Coordinates of N, CA, C and O in Angstrom, one line a residue:
X272 N -8.8 15.1 2.1 CA -7.5 15.1 2.8 C -7.6 14.1 4.0 O -6.6 13.4 4.2
X273 N -8.7 13.9 4.7 CA -8.7 13.0 5.8 C -8.7 11.5 5.3 O -8.3 10.7 6.0
X274 N -9.3 11.3 4.1 CA -9.3 9.9 3.7 C -8.2 9.5 2.8 O -8.1 8.4 2.3
X275 N -7.3 10.5 2.5 CA -6.2 10.2 1.5 C -5.3 9.1 2.0 O -5.0 8.2 1.2
X276 N -4.9 9.0 3.3 CA -4.1 7.8 3.7 C -4.8 6.5 3.4 O -4.2 5.5 3.0
X277 N -6.1 6.4 3.7 CA -6.8 5.2 3.4 C -6.8 4.8 1.9 O -6.6 3.7 1.5
X278 N -7.0 5.8 1.1 CA -7.0 5.6 -0.4 C -5.6 5.2 -0.8 O -5.5 4.3 -1.7
X279 N -4.6 5.8 -0.3 CA -3.2 5.5 -0.7 C -2.9 4.0 -0.3 O -2.4 3.2 -1.1
X280 N -3.2 3.6 1.0 CA -3.0 2.3 1.4 C -3.8 1.3 0.6 O -3.2 0.2 0.2
X281 N -5.0 1.5 0.3 CA -5.8 0.6 -0.5 C -5.3 0.5 -1.9 O -5.4 -0.5 -2.5
X282 N -4.8 1.6 -2.5 CA -4.3 1.6 -3.8 C -3.1 0.7 -3.9 O -2.9 0.0 -4.8
X283 N -2.2 0.8 -2.9 CA -1.0 0.0 -2.9 C -1.4 -1.5 -2.6 O -1.0 -2.4 -3.4
X284 N -2.2 -1.7 -1.6 CA -2.6 -3.1 -1.3 C -3.3 -3.8 -2.4 O -3.0 -4.9 -2.8
X285 N -4.3 -3.2 -3.0 CA -5.1 -3.8 -4.0 C -4.3 -4.0 -5.3 O -4.4 -5.1 -6.0
X286 N -3.5 -3.1 -5.7 CA -2.8 -3.2 -6.9 C -1.7 -4.3 -6.8 O -1.4 -5.1 -7.7
X287 N -1.1 -4.4 -5.6 CA -0.1 -5.4 -5.4 C -0.7 -6.8 -5.4 O -0.2 -7.8 -5.9
X288 N -1.9 -6.9 -4.8 CA -2.7 -8.1 -4.8 C -3.0 -8.5 -6.2 O -2.8 -9.7 -6.6
X289 N -3.4 -7.6 -7.1 CA -3.8 -7.9 -8.4 C -2.5 -8.3 -9.2 O -2.6 -9.2 -10.0
X290 N -1.4 -7.6 -9.0 CA -0.2 -7.9 -9.8 C 0.4 -9.2 -9.4 O 1.0 -9.9 -10.2
X291 N 0.2 -9.6 -8.1 CA 0.7 -10.9 -7.7 C -0.2 -12.1 -8.1 O 0.3 -13.2 -8.4
X292 N -1.5 -11.9 -8.1 CA -2.4 -12.9 -8.5 C -3.6 -12.3 -9.2 O -4.6 -12.0 -8.6
X293 N -3.4 -12.1 -10.5 CA -4.5 -11.5 -11.3 C -5.8 -12.4 -11.4 O -6.9 -11.9 -11.6
X294 N -5.6 -13.7 -11.2 CA -6.8 -14.6 -11.1 C -7.6 -14.5 -12.4 O -7.1 -14.5 -13.5
X295 N -8.9 -14.4 -12.2 CA -9.8 -14.4 -13.3 C -10.0 -13.0 -13.9 O -10.8 -12.9 -14.8
X296 N -9.3 -12.1 -13.4 CA -9.5 -10.7 -13.9 C -9.0 -10.6 -15.4 O -9.5 -9.8 -16.1
X297 N -8.2 -11.5 -15.8 CA -7.7 -11.5 -17.2 C -8.7 -12.1 -18.1 O -8.7 -11.9 -19.3
X298 N -9.7 -12.9 -17.6 CA -10.8 -13.4 -18.3 C -10.4 -14.2 -19.6 O -11.2 -14.2 -20.5
X299 N -9.3 -14.9 -19.5 CA -9.0 -15.8 -20.7 C -8.5 -15.0 -21.9 O -8.4 -15.6 -23.0
X300 N -8.2 -13.7 -21.7 CA -7.7 -12.9 -22.8 C -6.2 -13.3 -23.2 O -5.5 -13.7 -22.3
X301 N -5.8 -13.1 -24.4 CA -4.4 -13.3 -24.7 C -3.5 -12.3 -24.0 O -4.0 -11.2 -23.7
X302 N -2.3 -12.7 -23.6 CA -1.5 -11.9 -22.8 C -1.1 -10.5 -23.4 O -0.8 -9.6 -22.6
X303 N -1.1 -10.4 -24.7 CA -0.6 -9.2 -25.3 C -1.8 -8.4 -26.0 O -1.6 -7.9 -27.1
X304 N -2.9 -8.4 -25.4 CA -4.0 -7.6 -26.0 C -4.2 -6.3 -25.2 O -3.6 -6.1 -24.2
X305 N -5.0 -5.4 -25.8 CA -5.2 -4.1 -25.2 C -5.8 -4.2 -23.8 O -5.4 -3.4 -22.9
X306 N -6.8 -5.0 -23.6 CA -7.4 -5.1 -22.3 C -6.4 -5.5 -21.2 O -6.4 -4.9 -20.1
X307 N -5.5 -6.4 -21.4 CA -4.5 -6.8 -20.5 C -3.5 -5.6 -20.3 O -3.1 -5.3 -19.1
X308 N -3.1 -5.0 -21.3 CA -2.2 -3.9 -21.2 C -2.8 -2.8 -20.4 O -2.1 -2.2 -19.5
X309 N -4.0 -2.4 -20.7 CA -4.7 -1.4 -19.9 C -4.9 -1.7 -18.5 O -4.6 -0.9 -17.6
X310 N -5.2 -3.0 -18.1 CA -5.3 -3.4 -16.7 C -4.0 -3.3 -16.0 O -3.9 -2.9 -14.9
X311 N -2.9 -3.8 -16.6 CA -1.6 -3.7 -16.0 C -1.2 -2.3 -15.8 O -0.6 -1.9 -14.8
X312 N -1.4 -1.4 -16.8 CA -1.1 0.0 -16.7 C -1.9 0.6 -15.5 O -1.3 1.4 -14.7
X313 N -3.2 0.4 -15.5 CA -4.0 1.0 -14.4 C -3.5 0.6 -13.0 O -3.3 1.4 -12.2
X314 N -3.3 -0.7 -12.8 CA -2.8 -1.2 -11.5 C -1.4 -0.7 -11.2 O -1.0 -0.4 -10.1
X315 N -0.6 -0.6 -12.2 CA 0.8 0.0 -12.1 C 0.8 1.5 -11.7 O 1.5 1.9 -10.8
X316 N -0.1 2.2 -12.3 CA -0.2 3.7 -12.0 C -0.8 3.8 -10.6 O -0.4 4.7 -9.8
X317 N -1.7 3.0 -10.3 CA -2.4 3.0 -8.9 C -1.3 2.8 -7.8 O -1.2 3.5 -6.8
X318 N -0.5 1.7 -8.1 CA 0.6 1.4 -7.1 C 1.6 2.6 -7.0 O 2.0 3.0 -5.9
X319 N 2.0 3.1 -8.2 CA 3.0 4.1 -8.2 C 2.5 5.4 -7.5 O 3.3 6.0 -6.7
X320 N 1.3 5.8 -7.7 CA 0.7 6.9 -7.1 C 0.7 6.8 -5.5 O 1.1 7.7 -4.8
X321 N 0.3 5.6 -5.1 CA 0.3 5.3 -3.6 C 1.7 5.3 -3.1 O 2.0 5.9 -2.0
X322 N 2.6 4.6 -3.7 CA 4.0 4.5 -3.3 C 4.7 5.9 -3.2 O 5.3 6.3 -2.2
X323 N 4.5 6.7 -4.2 CA 5.1 8.1 -4.2 C 4.5 9.0 -3.2 O 5.3 9.8 -2.6
X324 N 3.3 8.9 -2.9 CA 2.7 9.6 -1.8 C 3.3 9.3 -0.5 O 3.5 10.1 0.4
X325 N 3.6 8.0 -0.3 CA 4.2 7.6 1.0 C 5.7 8.0 1.0 O 6.2 8.4 2.0
X326 N 6.4 7.7 -0.1 CA 7.8 8.0 -0.2 C 8.2 9.4 0.0 O 9.2 9.8 0.6
X327 N 7.3 10.3 -0.5 CA 7.6 11.8 -0.4 C 7.0 12.4 0.8 O 7.0 13.6 1.0
X328 N 6.4 11.6 1.7 CA 5.9 12.0 3.0 C 4.6 12.9 2.8 O 4.3 13.6 3.7
X329 N 3.9 12.7 1.8 CA 2.6 13.5 1.6 C 1.5 12.9 2.5 O 0.6 13.6 2.8
X330 N 1.7 11.7 3.0 CA 0.8 11.1 4.0 C 1.6 10.5 5.1 O 2.7 10.0 4.8
X331 N 1.0 10.4 6.2 CA 1.6 9.7 7.3 C 0.6 8.7 7.8 O -0.5 9.0 8.1
X332 N 1.0 7.4 7.9 CA 0.0 6.4 8.4 C 0.0 6.3 9.9 O 1.0 6.5 10.5
X333 N -1.1 6.1 10.4 CA -1.3 5.9 11.9 C -2.2 4.7 12.1 O -3.2 4.5 11.4
X334 N -1.8 4.0 13.1 CA -2.6 2.8 13.5 C -4.0 3.1 13.9 O -5.0 2.4 13.7
X335 N -4.2 4.3 14.5 CA -5.5 4.6 15.0 C -6.5 4.9 13.9 O -7.7 5.0 14.2
X336 N -6.0 5.1 12.7 CA -6.9 5.4 11.6 C -7.0 4.2 10.7 O -7.6 4.3 9.6
X337 N -6.6 3.0 11.1 CA -6.6 1.8 10.3 C -8.1 1.4 10.0 O -8.3 0.8 8.9
X338 N -9.0 1.8 10.8 CA -10.4 1.4 10.6 C -10.9 2.0 9.3 O -11.8 1.5 8.7
X339 N -10.3 3.1 8.8 CA -10.7 3.7 7.6 C -10.4 2.8 6.4 O -11.2 2.8 5.4
X340 N -9.3 2.1 6.4 CA -9.1 1.1 5.3 C -10.2 0.1 5.3 O -10.7 -0.3 4.3
X341 N -10.6 -0.4 6.5 CA -11.6 -1.4 6.6 C -12.9 -0.9 6.0 O -13.6 -1.6 5.2
X342 N -13.3 0.3 6.4 CA -14.5 0.9 5.9 C -14.4 1.2 4.4 O -15.4 1.0 3.7
X343 N -13.2 1.5 3.9 CA -13.0 1.7 2.5 C -13.3 0.4 1.7 O -13.9 0.4 0.7
X344 N -12.8 -0.7 2.3 CA -13.0 -2.0 1.6 C -14.5 -2.3 1.6 O -15.0 -2.8 0.6
X345 N -15.2 -2.1 2.7 CA -16.6 -2.3 2.7 C -17.4 -1.4 1.7 O -18.3 -1.9 1.0
X346 N -16.9 -0.2 1.5 CA -17.6 0.7 0.6 C -17.3 0.2 -0.9 O -18.2 0.3 -1.7
X347 N -16.1 -0.2 -1.1 CA -15.8 -0.8 -2.5 C -16.6 -2.0 -2.7 O -17.1 -2.2 -3.8
X348 N -16.8 -2.8 -1.7 CA -17.6 -4.0 -1.8 C -19.0 -3.7 -2.2 O -19.6 -4.3 -3.2
X349 N -19.6 -2.7 -1.6 CA -21.0 -2.3 -1.9 C -21.0 -1.8 -3.3 O -22.0 -2.1 -4.1
X350 N -20.1 -0.9 -3.7 CA -20.0 -0.3 -5.0 C -19.9 -1.4 -6.1 O -20.6 -1.3 -7.1
X351 N -19.0 -2.4 -5.8 CA -18.8 -3.5 -6.8 C -20.1 -4.3 -6.9 O -20.4 -4.7 -8.0
X352 N -20.7 -4.5 -5.8 CA -22.0 -5.3 -5.9 C -23.0 -4.6 -6.7 O -23.8 -5.2 -7.5
X353 N -23.1 -3.3 -6.5 CA -24.0 -2.5 -7.3 C -23.7 -2.5 -8.8 O -24.6 -2.7 -9.6
X354 N -22.4 -2.4 -9.1 CA -22.0 -2.5 -10.5 C -22.3 -3.9 -11.1 O -22.7 -4.0 -12.2
X355 N -22.0 -4.9 -10.3 CA -22.3 -6.3 -10.7 C -23.8 -6.5 -11.0 O -24.2 -7.2 -11.9
X356 N -24.6 -5.9 -10.1 CA -26.1 -6.0 -10.3 C -26.6 -5.3 -11.5 O -27.4 -5.8 -12.3
X357 N -26.0 -4.1 -11.8 CA -26.5 -3.2 -12.9 C -26.0 -3.8 -14.2 O -26.7 -4.0 -15.2
X358 N -24.7 -4.2 -14.3 CA -24.1 -4.6 -15.6 C -24.1 -6.2 -15.8 O -23.7 -6.7 -16.8
X359 N -24.6 -6.9 -14.8 CA -24.7 -8.3 -15.0 C -23.7 -9.0 -14.0 O -22.6 -8.5 -13.9
X360 N -24.1 -10.1 -13.5 CA -23.3 -10.8 -12.5 C -22.0 -11.4 -13.1 O -21.1 -11.8 -12.4
X361 N -21.9 -11.5 -14.4 CA -20.7 -12.1 -15.0 C -19.5 -11.1 -15.0 O -18.4 -11.5 -15.2
X362 N -19.8 -9.9 -14.6 CA -18.7 -8.9 -14.5 C -17.7 -9.3 -13.4 O -16.5 -9.2 -13.5
X363 N -18.2 -9.8 -12.3 CA -17.4 -10.2 -11.1 C -16.4 -9.1 -10.6 O -15.2 -9.4 -10.3
X364 N -16.9 -7.9 -10.6 CA -16.0 -6.8 -10.1 C -15.7 -7.1 -8.6 O -16.6 -7.5 -7.8
X365 N -14.5 -6.8 -8.2 CA -14.0 -7.0 -6.9 C -14.1 -8.5 -6.4 O -14.0 -8.8 -5.3
X366 N -14.3 -9.4 -7.4 CA -14.2 -10.8 -7.2 C -15.2 -11.3 -6.2 O -14.9 -12.2 -5.4
X367 N -16.4 -10.7 -6.2 CA -17.4 -11.1 -5.2 C -18.5 -12.0 -5.7 O -19.3 -12.6 -4.9
X368 N -18.5 -12.3 -7.0 CA -19.6 -13.1 -7.6 C -19.2 -14.6 -7.7 O -20.0 -15.4 -7.4
X369 N -17.9 -14.8 -8.1 CA -17.5 -16.1 -8.2 C -16.0 -16.2 -7.7 O -15.3 -15.2 -7.8
X370 N -15.6 -17.3 -7.2 CA -14.3 -17.5 -6.6 C -13.2 -17.5 -7.7 O -13.3 -18.2 -8.7
X371 N -12.2 -16.8 -7.4 CA -11.0 -16.8 -8.3 C -10.0 -17.9 -7.7 O -9.0 -18.2 -8.4
X372 N -10.3 -18.3 -6.5 CA -9.4 -19.4 -5.9 C -10.2 -20.7 -6.0 O -11.3 -20.8 -5.6
X373 N -9.5 -21.7 -6.6 CA -10.3 -23.0 -6.8 C -10.7 -23.7 -5.5 O -11.6 -24.5 -5.5
X374 N -10.0 -23.3 -4.4 CA -10.3 -24.0 -3.1 C -11.4 -23.3 -2.3 O -11.7 -23.8 -1.2
X375 N -11.9 -22.2 -2.7 CA -12.9 -21.4 -2.0 C -14.3 -21.5 -2.7 O -14.3 -21.2 -3.9
X376 N -15.3 -21.7 -2.0 CA -16.7 -21.7 -2.6 C -17.1 -20.2 -2.9 O -16.6 -19.3 -2.3
X377 N -17.9 -20.1 -4.0 CA -18.3 -18.8 -4.4 C -19.0 -18.0 -3.3 O -18.9 -16.7 -3.3
X378 N -19.8 -18.6 -2.5 CA -20.6 -17.9 -1.5 C -19.8 -17.1 -0.5 O -20.3 -16.1 0.1
X379 N -18.6 -17.5 -0.2 CA -17.8 -16.8 0.8 C -16.8 -15.8 0.2 O -16.0 -15.2 1.0
X380 N -16.9 -15.6 -1.1 CA -15.9 -14.6 -1.7 C -16.0 -13.2 -1.2 O -15.0 -12.6 -0.9
X381 N -17.2 -12.6 -0.9 CA -17.2 -11.3 -0.3 C -16.5 -11.2 1.0 O -15.7 -10.3 1.2
X382 N -16.7 -12.2 1.8 CA -15.9 -12.2 3.1 C -14.4 -12.4 2.9 O -13.6 -11.8 3.5
X383 N -14.1 -13.3 2.0 CA -12.7 -13.6 1.7 C -12.0 -12.3 1.1 O -10.8 -12.0 1.4
X384 N -12.7 -11.6 0.3 CA -12.2 -10.3 -0.3 C -11.9 -9.3 0.8 O -10.9 -8.6 0.8
X385 N -12.9 -9.1 1.7 CA -12.7 -8.2 2.8 C -11.5 -8.5 3.6 O -10.7 -7.6 3.9
X386 N -11.4 -9.8 4.0 CA -10.3 -10.2 4.8 C -8.9 -10.1 4.1 O -7.9 -9.6 4.7
X387 N -8.9 -10.4 2.8 CA -7.6 -10.4 2.1 C -7.2 -9.0 1.9 O -6.0 -8.7 2.0
X388 N -8.1 -8.1 1.5 CA -7.7 -6.7 1.2 C -7.3 -6.0 2.5 O -6.3 -5.2 2.6
X389 N -8.1 -6.2 3.5 CA -7.8 -5.6 4.8 C -6.5 -6.1 5.4 O -5.7 -5.4 5.9
X390 N -6.2 -7.4 5.2 CA -4.9 -8.0 5.6 C -3.8 -7.4 4.8 O -2.7 -7.1 5.4
X391 N -4.0 -7.2 3.5 CA -2.9 -6.6 2.7 C -2.7 -5.1 3.1 O -1.6 -4.6 3.2
X392 N -3.8 -4.4 3.5 CA -3.6 -3.0 4.0 C -2.8 -3.1 5.3 O -2.0 -2.2 5.6
X393 N -3.1 -4.1 6.2 CA -2.4 -4.2 7.4 C -0.9 -4.4 7.1 O 0.0 -3.8 7.8
X394 N -0.6 -5.2 6.1 CA 0.9 -5.4 5.7 C 1.5 -4.2 5.2 O 2.7 -3.9 5.5
X395 N 0.8 -3.4 4.5 CA 1.3 -2.1 4.0 C 1.6 -1.2 5.2 O 2.7 -0.6 5.3
X396 N 0.8 -1.2 6.2 CA 1.1 -0.4 7.5 C 2.3 -1.0 8.1 O 3.2 -0.2 8.6
X397 N 2.4 -2.3 8.3 CA 3.6 -2.9 8.9 C 4.9 -2.5 8.2 O 5.9 -2.1 8.8
X398 N 4.9 -2.6 6.9 CA 6.1 -2.3 6.1 C 6.4 -0.8 6.2 O 7.6 -0.5 6.4
X399 N 5.4 0.0 6.2 CA 5.6 1.5 6.4 C 6.3 1.7 7.8 O 7.3 2.5 7.8
X400 N 5.9 1.1 8.8 CA 6.5 1.3 10.1 C 7.9 0.7 10.3 O 8.8 1.2 10.9
X401 N 8.1 -0.4 9.6 CA 9.4 -1.1 9.6 C 10.4 -0.2 8.9 O 11.5 0.1 9.4
X402 N 10.0 0.3 7.7 CA 10.9 1.2 6.9 C 11.2 2.5 7.7 O 12.3 3.0 7.8
X403 N 10.1 3.0 8.3 CA 10.3 4.2 9.1 C 11.3 4.0 10.3 O 12.1 4.9 10.6
X404 N 11.2 2.9 11.0 CA 12.1 2.5 12.1 C 13.5 2.4 11.6 O 14.4 2.9 12.3
X405 N 13.7 1.7 10.5 CA 15.1 1.6 9.9 C 15.7 2.9 9.6 O 16.8 3.2 9.9
X406 N 14.9 3.8 9.0 CA 15.4 5.1 8.6 C 15.7 5.9 9.8 O 16.8 6.6 9.9
X407 N 14.8 5.9 10.9 CA 15.1 6.6 12.1 C 16.3 6.1 12.8 O 17.1 6.9 13.3
X408 N 16.5 4.8 12.8 CA 17.7 4.2 13.4 C 18.9 4.6 12.7 O 20.0 4.9 13.3
X409 N 18.9 4.6 11.4 CA 20.0 5.1 10.5 C 20.4 6.5 10.8 O 21.5 6.9 10.9
X410 N 19.4 7.4 11.0 CA 19.6 8.8 11.3 C 20.3 8.9 12.6 O 21.1 9.8 12.8
X411 N 19.8 8.1 13.6 CA 20.4 8.2 15.0 C 21.9 7.8 14.9 O 22.7 8.4 15.6
X412 N 22.2 6.7 14.2 CA 23.5 6.3 14.1 C 24.4 7.3 13.4 O 25.5 7.6 13.9
X413 N 23.9 7.9 12.3 CA 24.7 9.0 11.6 C 24.9 10.2 12.5 O 25.9 10.8 12.5
X414 N 23.8 10.5 13.3 CA 23.9 11.7 14.2 C 25.0 11.4 15.3 O 25.8 12.3 15.6
X415 N 25.0 10.2 15.8 CA 26.0 9.8 16.8 C 27.4 9.8 16.3 O 28.3 10.3 16.9
X416 N 27.5 9.4 15.0 CA 28.9 9.4 14.4 C 29.3 10.8 14.2 O 30.5 11.1 14.4
X417 N 28.4 11.7 13.8 CA 28.8 13.1 13.6 C 29.2 13.7 14.9 O 30.2 14.5 15.0
X418 N 28.6 13.4 16.0 CA 28.9 14.0 17.3 C 30.3 13.4 17.8 O 31.1 14.2 18.3
X419 N 30.5 12.2 17.5 CA 31.8 11.6 17.9 C 32.9 12.3 17.1 O 34.0 12.7 17.6
X420 N 32.7 12.5 15.8 CA 33.7 13.1 15.0 C 33.9 14.6 15.4 O 35.1 15.0 15.5
X421 N 32.9 15.3 15.7 CA 33.0 16.7 16.2 C 33.7 16.8 17.5 O 34.6 17.6 17.7
X422 N 33.4 15.9 18.4 CA 34.1 15.9 19.7 C 35.6 15.5 19.5 O 36.5 16.1 20.2
X423 N 35.8 14.6 18.6 CA 37.2 14.2 18.3 C 38.0 15.3 17.8 O 39.1 15.6 18.2
X424 N 37.5 16.1 16.9 CA 38.2 17.3 16.3 C 38.4 18.3 17.4 O 39.4 18.9 17.5
X425 N 37.3 18.6 18.2 CA 37.4 19.6 19.2 C 38.5 19.2 20.2 O 39.4 20.1 20.5
X426 N 38.6 18.0 20.6 CA 39.6 17.6 21.6 C 41.0 17.6 21.0 O 41.9 18.0 21.6
X427 N 41.1 17.3 19.7 CA 42.3 17.4 19.0 C 42.8 18.8 18.9 O 43.9 19.2 19.1
X428 N 41.9 19.7 18.5 CA 42.2 21.2 18.5 C 42.6 21.7 19.9 O 43.5 22.5 20.0
X429 N 42.0 21.3 20.9 CA 42.3 21.7 22.2 C 43.7 21.3 22.6 O 44.4 22.1 23.2
X430 N 44.0 20.1 22.3 CA 45.4 19.6 22.6 C 46.4 20.4 21.8 O 47.5 20.7 22.4
X431 N 46.2 20.7 20.5 CA 47.1 21.4 19.7 C 47.2 22.9 20.3 O 48.3 23.4 20.4
X432 N 46.1 23.4 20.6 CA 46.1 24.8 21.2 C 46.9 24.9 22.5 O 47.5 25.9 22.8
X433 N 46.8 23.9 23.3 CA 47.5 23.9 24.6 C 49.0 23.8 24.5 O 49.7 24.2 25.4
X434 N 49.4 23.3 23.4 CA 50.9 23.2 23.2 C 51.5 24.4 22.8 O 51.7 25.3 22.4

């Protein structure tokens, strides 16, 4: 329960990053093969699960717990490195073995991954708070309009009653 917000944020951030730039994750496969379909479905479900948790209010993001996303990224990095070591460095899980960006050297990819995923998690937090502020402002405007209408009716009824 305590780490669910971090998992939700990382699921949204990482799946959006993959969908926007799949890079070498596709591995030269034809676009309509099972592996590509499975990978798109996985990242799509991951995003949808995170989005629905936020949309239905099952989690609430707080800036003071943002460090959990950073720790989560580091844990995924260690886990991916372990998997790359066990299954062979050609796996390139979490893109830490070789660069998926032609302009970055392979050696700095673990650092680039940490900064890019943490930065994406930061953007998810920002978007969450922007949407929350817009919704709250909309509610205040609607509440003010309701009060004006109710006062308007009351004063109209008072005038009619006085006649």
